[in-house]
Short mmCIF file of C-alpha atoms in Angstrom, two decimals:
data_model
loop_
_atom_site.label_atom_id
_atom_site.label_comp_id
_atom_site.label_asym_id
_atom_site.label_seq_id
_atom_site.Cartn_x
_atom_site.Cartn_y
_atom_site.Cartn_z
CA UNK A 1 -5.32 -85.90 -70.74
CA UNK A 2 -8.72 -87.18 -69.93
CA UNK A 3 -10.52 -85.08 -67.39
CA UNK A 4 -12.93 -85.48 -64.43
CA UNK A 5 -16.70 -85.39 -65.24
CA UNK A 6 -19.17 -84.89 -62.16
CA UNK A 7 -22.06 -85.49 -63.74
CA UNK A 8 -25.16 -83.37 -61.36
CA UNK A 9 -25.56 -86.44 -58.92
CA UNK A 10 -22.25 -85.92 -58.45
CA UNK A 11 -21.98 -81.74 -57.63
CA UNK A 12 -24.53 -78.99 -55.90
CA UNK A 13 -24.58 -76.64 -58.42
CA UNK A 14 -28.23 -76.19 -59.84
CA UNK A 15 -29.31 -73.83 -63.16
CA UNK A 16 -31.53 -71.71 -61.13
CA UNK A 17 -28.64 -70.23 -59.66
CA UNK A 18 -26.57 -68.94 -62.47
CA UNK A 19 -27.78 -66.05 -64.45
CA UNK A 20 -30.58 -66.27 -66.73
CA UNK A 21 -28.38 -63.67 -69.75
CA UNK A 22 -25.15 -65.69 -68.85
CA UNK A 23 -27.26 -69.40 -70.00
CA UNK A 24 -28.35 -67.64 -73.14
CA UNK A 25 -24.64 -66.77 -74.12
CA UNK A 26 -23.68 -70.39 -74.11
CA UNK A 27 -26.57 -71.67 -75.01
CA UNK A 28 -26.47 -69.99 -78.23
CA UNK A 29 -23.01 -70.59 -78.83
CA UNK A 30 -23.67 -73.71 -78.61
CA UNK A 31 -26.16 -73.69 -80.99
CA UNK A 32 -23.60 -72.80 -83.38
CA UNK A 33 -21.40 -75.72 -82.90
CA UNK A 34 -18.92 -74.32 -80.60
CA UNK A 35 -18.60 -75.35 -77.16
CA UNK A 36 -18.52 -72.72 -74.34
CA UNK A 37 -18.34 -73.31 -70.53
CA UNK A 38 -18.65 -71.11 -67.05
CA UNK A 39 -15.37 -70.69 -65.68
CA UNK A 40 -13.06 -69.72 -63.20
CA UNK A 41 -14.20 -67.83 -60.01
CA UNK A 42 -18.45 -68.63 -60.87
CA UNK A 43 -18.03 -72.27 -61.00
CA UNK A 44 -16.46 -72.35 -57.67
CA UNK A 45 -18.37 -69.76 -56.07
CA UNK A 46 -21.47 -71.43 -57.11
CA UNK A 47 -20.32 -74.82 -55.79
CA UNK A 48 -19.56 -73.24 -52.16
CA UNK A 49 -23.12 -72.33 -52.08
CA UNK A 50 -21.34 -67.91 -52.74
CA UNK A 51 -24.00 -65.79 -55.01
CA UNK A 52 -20.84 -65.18 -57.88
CA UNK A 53 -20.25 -61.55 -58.55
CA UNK A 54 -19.52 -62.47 -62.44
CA UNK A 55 -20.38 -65.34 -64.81
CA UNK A 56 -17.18 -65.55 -67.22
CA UNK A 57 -17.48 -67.86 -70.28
CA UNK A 58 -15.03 -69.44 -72.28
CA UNK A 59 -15.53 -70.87 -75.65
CA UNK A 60 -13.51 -72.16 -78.63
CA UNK A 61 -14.92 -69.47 -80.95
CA UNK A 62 -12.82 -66.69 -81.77
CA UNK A 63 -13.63 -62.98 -80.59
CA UNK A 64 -15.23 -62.13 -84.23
CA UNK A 65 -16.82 -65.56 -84.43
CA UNK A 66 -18.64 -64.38 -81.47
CA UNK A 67 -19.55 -60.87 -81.97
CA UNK A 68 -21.21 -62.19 -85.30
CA UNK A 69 -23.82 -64.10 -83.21
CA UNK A 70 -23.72 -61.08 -80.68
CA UNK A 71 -25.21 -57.96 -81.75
CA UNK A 72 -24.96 -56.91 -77.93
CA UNK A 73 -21.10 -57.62 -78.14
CA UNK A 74 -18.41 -55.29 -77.75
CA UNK A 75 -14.81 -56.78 -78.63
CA UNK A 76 -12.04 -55.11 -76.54
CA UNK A 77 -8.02 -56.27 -76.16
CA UNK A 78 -5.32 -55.28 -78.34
CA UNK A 79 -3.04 -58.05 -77.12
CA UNK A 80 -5.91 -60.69 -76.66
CA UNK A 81 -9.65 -60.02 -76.97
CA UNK A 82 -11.95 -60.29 -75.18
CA UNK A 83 -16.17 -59.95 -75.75
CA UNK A 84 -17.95 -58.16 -73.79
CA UNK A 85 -21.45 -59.24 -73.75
CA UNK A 86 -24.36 -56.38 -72.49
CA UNK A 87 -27.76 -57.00 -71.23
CA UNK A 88 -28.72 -54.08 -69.85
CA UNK A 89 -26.33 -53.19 -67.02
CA UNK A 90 -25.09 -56.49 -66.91
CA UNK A 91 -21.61 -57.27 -68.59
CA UNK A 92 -20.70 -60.88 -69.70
CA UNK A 93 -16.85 -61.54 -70.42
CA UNK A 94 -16.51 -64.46 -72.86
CA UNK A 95 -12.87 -65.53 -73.64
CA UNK A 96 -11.71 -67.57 -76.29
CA UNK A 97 -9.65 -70.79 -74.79
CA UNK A 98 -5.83 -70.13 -74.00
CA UNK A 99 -2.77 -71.44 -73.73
CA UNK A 100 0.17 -71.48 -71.65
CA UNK A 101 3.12 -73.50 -70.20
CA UNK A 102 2.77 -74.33 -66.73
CA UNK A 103 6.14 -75.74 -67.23
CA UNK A 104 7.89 -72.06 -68.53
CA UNK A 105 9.42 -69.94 -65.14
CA UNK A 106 9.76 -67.20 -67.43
CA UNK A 107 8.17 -64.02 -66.29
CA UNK A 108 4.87 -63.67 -68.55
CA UNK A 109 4.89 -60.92 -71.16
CA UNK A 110 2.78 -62.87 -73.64
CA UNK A 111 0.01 -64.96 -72.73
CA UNK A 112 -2.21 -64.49 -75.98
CA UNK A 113 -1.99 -67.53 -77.55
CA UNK A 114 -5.05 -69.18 -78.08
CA UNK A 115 -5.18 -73.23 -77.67
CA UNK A 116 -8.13 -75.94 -76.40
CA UNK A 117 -10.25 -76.22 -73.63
CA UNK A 118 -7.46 -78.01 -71.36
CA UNK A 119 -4.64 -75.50 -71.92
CA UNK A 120 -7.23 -72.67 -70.80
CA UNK A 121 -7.93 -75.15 -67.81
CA UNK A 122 -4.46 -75.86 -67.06
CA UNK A 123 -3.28 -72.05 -67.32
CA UNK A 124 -5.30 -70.62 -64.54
CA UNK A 125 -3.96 -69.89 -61.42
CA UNK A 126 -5.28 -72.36 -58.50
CA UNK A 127 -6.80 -75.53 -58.77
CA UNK A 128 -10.13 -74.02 -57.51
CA UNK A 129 -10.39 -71.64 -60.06
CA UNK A 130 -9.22 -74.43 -63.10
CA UNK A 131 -12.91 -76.16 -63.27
CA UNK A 132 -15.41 -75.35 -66.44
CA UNK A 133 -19.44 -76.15 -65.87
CA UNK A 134 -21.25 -76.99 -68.93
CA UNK A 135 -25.07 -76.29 -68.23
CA UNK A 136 -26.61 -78.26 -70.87
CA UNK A 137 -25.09 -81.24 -69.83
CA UNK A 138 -25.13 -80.07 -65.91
CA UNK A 139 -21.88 -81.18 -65.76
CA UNK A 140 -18.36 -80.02 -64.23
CA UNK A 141 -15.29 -81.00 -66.22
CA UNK A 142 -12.13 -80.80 -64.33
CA UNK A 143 -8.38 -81.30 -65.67
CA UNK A 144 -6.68 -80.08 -62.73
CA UNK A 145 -8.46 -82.21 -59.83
CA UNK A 146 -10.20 -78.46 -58.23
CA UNK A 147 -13.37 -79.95 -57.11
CA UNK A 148 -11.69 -82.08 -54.73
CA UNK A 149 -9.61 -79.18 -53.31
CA UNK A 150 -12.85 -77.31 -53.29
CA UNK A 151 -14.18 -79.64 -50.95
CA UNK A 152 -11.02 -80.11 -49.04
CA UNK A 153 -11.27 -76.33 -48.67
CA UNK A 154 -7.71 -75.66 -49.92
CA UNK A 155 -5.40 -73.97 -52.35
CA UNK A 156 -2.83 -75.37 -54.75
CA UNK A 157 -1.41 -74.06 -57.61
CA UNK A 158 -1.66 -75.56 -60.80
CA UNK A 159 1.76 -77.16 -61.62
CA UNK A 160 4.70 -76.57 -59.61
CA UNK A 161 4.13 -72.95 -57.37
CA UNK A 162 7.84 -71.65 -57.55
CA UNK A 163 7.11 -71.78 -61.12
CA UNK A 164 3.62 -70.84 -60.94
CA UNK A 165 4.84 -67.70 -58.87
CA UNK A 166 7.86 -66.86 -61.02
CA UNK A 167 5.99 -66.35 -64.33
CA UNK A 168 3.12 -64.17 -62.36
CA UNK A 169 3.86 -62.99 -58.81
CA UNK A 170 0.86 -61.67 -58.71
CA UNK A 171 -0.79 -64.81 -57.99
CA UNK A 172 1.15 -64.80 -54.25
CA UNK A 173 -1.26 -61.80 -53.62
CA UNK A 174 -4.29 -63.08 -55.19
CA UNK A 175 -3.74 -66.75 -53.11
CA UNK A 176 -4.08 -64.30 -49.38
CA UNK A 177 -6.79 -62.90 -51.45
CA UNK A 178 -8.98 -66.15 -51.23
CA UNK A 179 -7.71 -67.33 -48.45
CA UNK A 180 -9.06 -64.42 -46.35
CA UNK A 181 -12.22 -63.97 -48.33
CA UNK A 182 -12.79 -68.31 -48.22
CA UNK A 183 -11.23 -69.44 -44.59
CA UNK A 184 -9.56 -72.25 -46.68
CA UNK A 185 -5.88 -73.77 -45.69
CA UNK A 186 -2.94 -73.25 -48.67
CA UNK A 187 -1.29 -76.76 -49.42
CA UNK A 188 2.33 -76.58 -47.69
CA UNK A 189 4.16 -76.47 -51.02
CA UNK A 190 2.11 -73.73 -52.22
CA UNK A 191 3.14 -72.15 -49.27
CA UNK A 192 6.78 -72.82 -48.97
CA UNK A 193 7.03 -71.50 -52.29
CA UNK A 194 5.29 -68.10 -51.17
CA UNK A 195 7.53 -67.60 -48.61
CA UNK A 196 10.37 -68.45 -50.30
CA UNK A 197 9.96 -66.41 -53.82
CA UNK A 198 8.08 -62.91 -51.77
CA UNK A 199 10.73 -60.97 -53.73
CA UNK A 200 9.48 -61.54 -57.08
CA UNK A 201 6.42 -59.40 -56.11
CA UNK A 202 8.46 -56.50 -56.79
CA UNK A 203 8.78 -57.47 -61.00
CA UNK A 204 5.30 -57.23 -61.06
CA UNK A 205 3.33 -53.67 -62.37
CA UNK A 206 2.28 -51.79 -59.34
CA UNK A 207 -1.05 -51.11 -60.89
CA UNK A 208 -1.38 -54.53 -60.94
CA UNK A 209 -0.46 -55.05 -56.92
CA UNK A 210 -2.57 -51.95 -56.31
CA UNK A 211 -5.67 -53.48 -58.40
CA UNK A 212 -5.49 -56.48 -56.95
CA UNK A 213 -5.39 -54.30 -53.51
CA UNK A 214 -8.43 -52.77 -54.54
CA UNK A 215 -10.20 -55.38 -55.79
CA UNK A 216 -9.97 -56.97 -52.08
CA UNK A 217 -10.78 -53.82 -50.39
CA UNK A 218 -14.42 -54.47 -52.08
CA UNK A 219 -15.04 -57.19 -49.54
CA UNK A 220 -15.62 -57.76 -46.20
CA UNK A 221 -12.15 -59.32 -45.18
CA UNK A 222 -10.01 -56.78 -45.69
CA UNK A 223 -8.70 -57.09 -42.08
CA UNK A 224 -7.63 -60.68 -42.48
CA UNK A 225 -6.06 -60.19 -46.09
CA UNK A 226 -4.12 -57.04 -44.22
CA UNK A 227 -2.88 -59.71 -41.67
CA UNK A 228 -2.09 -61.84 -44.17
CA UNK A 229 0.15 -59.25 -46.20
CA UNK A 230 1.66 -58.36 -42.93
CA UNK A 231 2.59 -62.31 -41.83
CA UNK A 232 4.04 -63.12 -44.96
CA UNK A 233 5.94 -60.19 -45.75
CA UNK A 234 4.32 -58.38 -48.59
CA UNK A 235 3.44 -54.96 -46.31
CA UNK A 236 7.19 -54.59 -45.68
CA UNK A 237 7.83 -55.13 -48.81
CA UNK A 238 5.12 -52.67 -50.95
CA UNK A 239 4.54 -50.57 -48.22
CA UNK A 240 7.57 -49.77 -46.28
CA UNK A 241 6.73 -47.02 -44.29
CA UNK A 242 2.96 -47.96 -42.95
CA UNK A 243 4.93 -51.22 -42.28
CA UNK A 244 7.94 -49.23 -40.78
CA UNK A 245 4.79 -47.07 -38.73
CA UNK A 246 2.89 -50.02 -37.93
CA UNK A 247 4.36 -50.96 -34.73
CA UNK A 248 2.62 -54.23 -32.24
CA UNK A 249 1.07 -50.87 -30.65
CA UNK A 250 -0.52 -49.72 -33.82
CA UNK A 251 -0.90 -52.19 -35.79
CA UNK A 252 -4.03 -53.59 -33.05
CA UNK A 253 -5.74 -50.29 -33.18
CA UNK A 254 -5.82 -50.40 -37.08
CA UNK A 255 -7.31 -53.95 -37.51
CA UNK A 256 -9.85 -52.94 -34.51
CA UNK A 257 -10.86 -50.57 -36.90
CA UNK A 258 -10.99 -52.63 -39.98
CA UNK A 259 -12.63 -55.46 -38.11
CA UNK A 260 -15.48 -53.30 -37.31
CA UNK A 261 -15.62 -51.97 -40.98
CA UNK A 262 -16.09 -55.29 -42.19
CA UNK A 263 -18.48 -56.31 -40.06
CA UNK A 264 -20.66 -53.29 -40.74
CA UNK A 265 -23.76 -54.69 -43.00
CA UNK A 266 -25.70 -51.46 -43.70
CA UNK A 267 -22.58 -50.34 -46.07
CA UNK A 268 -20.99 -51.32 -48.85
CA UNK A 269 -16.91 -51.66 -48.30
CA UNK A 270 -15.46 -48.16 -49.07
CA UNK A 271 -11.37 -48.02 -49.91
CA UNK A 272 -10.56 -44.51 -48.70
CA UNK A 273 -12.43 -45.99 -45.61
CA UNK A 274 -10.78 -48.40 -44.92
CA UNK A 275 -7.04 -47.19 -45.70
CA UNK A 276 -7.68 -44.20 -43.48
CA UNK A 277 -8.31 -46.90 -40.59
CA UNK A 278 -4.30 -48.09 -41.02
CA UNK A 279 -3.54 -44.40 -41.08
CA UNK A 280 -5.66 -42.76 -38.37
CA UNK A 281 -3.72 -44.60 -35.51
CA UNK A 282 -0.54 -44.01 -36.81
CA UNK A 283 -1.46 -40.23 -37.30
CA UNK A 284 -2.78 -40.20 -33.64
CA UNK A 285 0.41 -41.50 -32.55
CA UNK A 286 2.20 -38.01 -34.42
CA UNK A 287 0.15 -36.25 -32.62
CA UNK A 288 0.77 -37.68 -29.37
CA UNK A 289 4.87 -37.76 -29.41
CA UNK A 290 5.25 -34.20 -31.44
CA UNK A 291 2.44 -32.25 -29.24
CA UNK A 292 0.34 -34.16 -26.26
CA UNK A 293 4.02 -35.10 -24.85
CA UNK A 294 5.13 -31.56 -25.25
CA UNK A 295 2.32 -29.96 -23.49
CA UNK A 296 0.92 -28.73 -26.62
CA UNK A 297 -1.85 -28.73 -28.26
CA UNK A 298 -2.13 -28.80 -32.18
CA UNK A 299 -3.69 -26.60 -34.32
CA UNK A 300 -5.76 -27.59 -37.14
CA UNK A 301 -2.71 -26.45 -39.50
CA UNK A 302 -0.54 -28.36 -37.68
CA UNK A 303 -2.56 -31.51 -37.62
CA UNK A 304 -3.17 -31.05 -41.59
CA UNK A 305 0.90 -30.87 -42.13
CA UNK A 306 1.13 -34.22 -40.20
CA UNK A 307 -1.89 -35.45 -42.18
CA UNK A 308 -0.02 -34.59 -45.50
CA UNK A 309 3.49 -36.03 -44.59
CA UNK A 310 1.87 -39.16 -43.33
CA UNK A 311 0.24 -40.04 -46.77
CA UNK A 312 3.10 -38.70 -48.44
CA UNK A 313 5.25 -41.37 -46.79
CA UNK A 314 2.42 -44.04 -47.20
CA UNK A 315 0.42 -43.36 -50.31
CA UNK A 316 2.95 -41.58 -52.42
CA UNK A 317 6.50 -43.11 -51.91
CA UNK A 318 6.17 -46.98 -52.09
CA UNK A 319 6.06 -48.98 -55.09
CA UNK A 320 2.04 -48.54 -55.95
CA UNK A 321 1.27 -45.39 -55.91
CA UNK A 322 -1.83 -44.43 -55.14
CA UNK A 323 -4.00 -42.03 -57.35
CA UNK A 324 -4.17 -38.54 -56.25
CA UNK A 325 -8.00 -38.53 -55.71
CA UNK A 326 -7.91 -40.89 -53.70
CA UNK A 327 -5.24 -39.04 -51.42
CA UNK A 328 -7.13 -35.99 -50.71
CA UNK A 329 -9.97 -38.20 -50.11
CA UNK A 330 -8.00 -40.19 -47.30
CA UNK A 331 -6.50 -36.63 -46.31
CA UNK A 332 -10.21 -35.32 -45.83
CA UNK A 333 -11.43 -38.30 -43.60
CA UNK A 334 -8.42 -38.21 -41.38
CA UNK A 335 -8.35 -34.37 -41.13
CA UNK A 336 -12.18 -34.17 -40.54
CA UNK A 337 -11.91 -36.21 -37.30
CA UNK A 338 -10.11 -33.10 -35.32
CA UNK A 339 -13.00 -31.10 -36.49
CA UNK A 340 -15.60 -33.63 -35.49
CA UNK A 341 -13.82 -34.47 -32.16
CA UNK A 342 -11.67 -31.46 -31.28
CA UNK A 343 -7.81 -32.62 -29.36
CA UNK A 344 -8.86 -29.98 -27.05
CA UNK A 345 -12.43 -30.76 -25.04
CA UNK A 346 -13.20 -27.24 -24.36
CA UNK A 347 -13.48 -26.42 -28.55
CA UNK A 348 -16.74 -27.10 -29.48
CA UNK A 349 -16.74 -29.37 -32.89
CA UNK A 350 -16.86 -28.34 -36.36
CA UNK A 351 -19.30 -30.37 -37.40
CA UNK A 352 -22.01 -27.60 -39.14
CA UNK A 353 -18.81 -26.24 -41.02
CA UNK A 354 -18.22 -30.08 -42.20
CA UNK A 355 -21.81 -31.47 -43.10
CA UNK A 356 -22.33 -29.30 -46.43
CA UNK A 357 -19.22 -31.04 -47.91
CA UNK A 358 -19.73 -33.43 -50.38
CA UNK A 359 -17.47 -35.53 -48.97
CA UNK A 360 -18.67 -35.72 -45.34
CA UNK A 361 -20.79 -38.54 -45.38
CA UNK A 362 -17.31 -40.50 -46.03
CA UNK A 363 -15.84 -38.54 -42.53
CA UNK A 364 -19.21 -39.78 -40.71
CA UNK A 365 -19.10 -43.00 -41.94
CA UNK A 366 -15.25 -42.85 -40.15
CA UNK A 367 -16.66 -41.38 -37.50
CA UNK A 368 -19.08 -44.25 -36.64
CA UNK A 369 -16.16 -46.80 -36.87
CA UNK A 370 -14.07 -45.11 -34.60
CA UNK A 371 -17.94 -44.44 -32.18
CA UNK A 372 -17.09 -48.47 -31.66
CA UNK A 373 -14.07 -48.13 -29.71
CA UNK A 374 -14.49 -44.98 -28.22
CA UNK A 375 -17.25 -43.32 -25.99
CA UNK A 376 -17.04 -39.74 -26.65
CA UNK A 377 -16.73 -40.35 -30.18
CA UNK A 378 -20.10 -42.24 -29.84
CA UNK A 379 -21.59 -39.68 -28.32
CA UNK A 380 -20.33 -36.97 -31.47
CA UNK A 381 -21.99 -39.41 -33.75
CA UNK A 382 -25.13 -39.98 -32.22
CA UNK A 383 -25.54 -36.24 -31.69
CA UNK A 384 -24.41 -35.67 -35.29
CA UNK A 385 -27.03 -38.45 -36.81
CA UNK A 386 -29.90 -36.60 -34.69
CA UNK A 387 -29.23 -33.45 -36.49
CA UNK A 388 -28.93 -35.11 -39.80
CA UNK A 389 -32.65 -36.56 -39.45
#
C-alpha cells in the first residue's frame, strides 16, 4: 500500500519544535543509509500545536546496527529491544520497525517480530498515533489515514476495534486516556466495540491497567478519565469496592476534589494526591454513619482503623494492586486531615506534631484542595502556610 505524503505546505509541524538531540538521532541514521522517522504520540502532539513529552524514533536498523553508530546507546529488551539513546538527562527510545496482524483476534503474547515501515505503521493502536514525520524531507507519511482524524479530532482504531481490543485490551483504557487528555469524539464503531468487549480488560496484566492508571494520573485530566472509567464500566469492573463505595452522593464530592487538583498550576499532578481525593469522601462518609450518627465522636485510633480497612478494600483487594508505599502514603494524607482539622472543634489541631514529617507537605498539599470547598479548612491552611513562611 501506497501511503499519504503531506509534504510541509500541507501540515503545521515546523523543526524548531522538535528536539534538537532527537534530529541528530535520525539525522545520523540517516546518514548511514537507513531510514528513521518520529513516531507515534510526538508526531501528533506536535501537529495539535502539544509541547510532546517524548520524541520516539523508529528506524529499519536493527538494535546493534544502532548502538554501533551510538556510543551514548544503551540496548535494553529481552523479548524485543529497544535503544535507549542519552544526552544528558534526556532519553531517546529508537525502535526498530514491527510487525503485526491487525487481522489476528488472538490475545498478544508475541509482538517481536520485526517487519517494514508500514507494518510498524499499521500495528499501532489508533489512527492518530499510526503517522511517521521524516524531518529531512519535512514530510508526514501516513498509511492509516491519522492526519485526517487528527484534524477531525477523533479516534479510530486501526483495523477492525473488536479485534483491535481482543488482541490488547489495554488499548480500551488507553482510548479514555486520550480522549480525556485531547477533548476529541471516539468514532461509533470504536465505541460500540468498547462497550461491547469491557470484559476482556480483565485478561490483561494488572500492572499493565495500573501503569496505564498511573501514567494518566501524571496529567491534568484525571477527573474526566475517572468519569470516563466510571461511564463505561471499567471502575466496576477493576475497582469493585471504590465503585461499590462510590455512590451519586460520593462520587460528586470526589471529582470536586479532583477537578480542583487538576486545575491547580503551581503543582505538578501527584498520584497519592489524587487517589486520596476518591477516598477521603468515602472515608468521611464511615465516619459519619459508624460515629457522628451515633453521637460519638472518633478517636484518632478509631479513624486510623477505618482509614486502614478502607484502602484495604480499595487498594489491596481488586485486580491491580497497588504497591505498598504507595498505601501508607494514601493512609498518611487521609489520616493527617483529623489532625489538621480535628472531628471535634473544641481540639485544637495537630498541626506542629505533623509539619516535621517528611511526608507532610503531601497532607498540606490535601489540605489546600479540600481549603476549596470548605471554609474552615481554608482557614487551617492559611494559618498553617503563615507559620510555614
Amino acid at each position: 500500500m501506497q501511503p499519504v505524503i503531506y509534504l510541509d505546505e500541507n501540515h503545521p509541524i515546523s523543526e524548531d519544535r522538535i528536539d534538537p538531540d532527537a534530529l541528530k538521532v535520525i539525522h545520523r541514521l540517516k546518514k548511514h543509509d537507513f531510514s528513521a522517522y518520529l513516531v507515534g504520540g510526538s508526531v501528533r502532539d506536535l501537529l495539535l500545536g502539544i509541547t510532546p513529552k517524548d520524541f520516539d524514533i523508529s528506524t529499519n536498523a536493527k538494535p546493534e546496527e544502532i548502538k554501533t553508530l551510538f556510543r551514548n546507546c544503551l540496548l535494553i529488551g529481552r523479548r524485543f529491544r529497544l535503544a535507549h539513546i542519552r544526552f544528558g538527562p534526556k532519553v531517546f527510545e529508537v525502535s526498530t520497525f514491527r510487525s503485526g496482524d491487525p487481522k489476528d483476534d488472538n490475545f498478544i503474547v508475541n509482538d517481536n517480530e520485526f517487519g517494514t515501515e508500514e507494518q510498524d505503521a499499521k500495528r499501532r493502536d489508533f489512527t492518530i498515533n499510526g503517522l511517521l514525520y521524516d524531518p529531512e524531507e519535512h514530510a508526514i507519511i501516513d498509511y492509516v489515514h491519522g492526519l485526517k482524524d487528527v484534524d477531525s479530532k477523533l479516534l479510530r482504531t486501526i483495523g477492525d476495534p473488536v479485534i483491535r481490543f481482543k488482541q490488547d485490551p489495554i488499548r480500551m483504557i488507553r482510548l479514555l486516556k486520550f480522549k480525556a487528555r485531547l477533548n476529541f469524539d471516539i468514532e461509533q464503531e470504536t465505541d460500540n466495540a468498547i462497550r461491547s468487549n469491557i470484559q476482556e480488560i480483565k485478561k490483561s496484566s494488572p500492572d499493565r491497567v495500573l501503569g496505564e492508571v498511573f501514567k494518566m494520573l501524571e496529567t491534568k485530566a484525571t477527573s474526566s478519565f475517572f468519569e470516563l472509567l466510571m461511564d463505561y464500566g471499567f471502575i466496576q469492573i477493576l475497582f469493585p469496592h471504590l465503585s461499590n463505595f462510590l455512590g451519586p452522593d460520593l462520587k460528586g464530592t470526589a471529582f470536586k476534589f479532583l477537578e480542583v487538583a487538576d486545575n491547580q498550576e503551581i503543582y505538578q499532578p501527584e498520584k497519592n494526591i489524587l487517589l486520596a481525593c476518591f477516598l477521603y469522601p468515602i472515608l468521611e462518609k464511615k465516619i459519619q454513619i459508624h460515629y457522628i450518627e451515633k453521637d460519638r465522636i472518633p478517636h484518632l485510633g478509631d479513624i486510623f482503623d477505618l482509614t486502614r480497612d478502607l484502602i484495604k478494600d480499595t487498594l489491596v483487594l481488586p485486580f491491580p494492586r497497588f504497591p505498598r508505599w504507595m498505601r501508607e502514603t494514601i493512609a498518611f494524607i487521609l489520616n493527617s486531615q483529623f489532625k489538621l482539622t480535628p472531628i471535634d472543634p473544641k481540639k485544637r489541631s495537630r498541626k506542629h506534631k505533623l509539619m516535621g514529617h517528611k511526608k507532610f507537605s503531601l497532607a498540606l498539599r490535601f489540605l489546600g484542595l479540600r481549603a476549596h470547598l470548605d471554609e474552615r479548612c481554608a482557614r487551617e491552611y492559611a494559618k498553617i502556610k503563615r507559620l510555614k513562611k
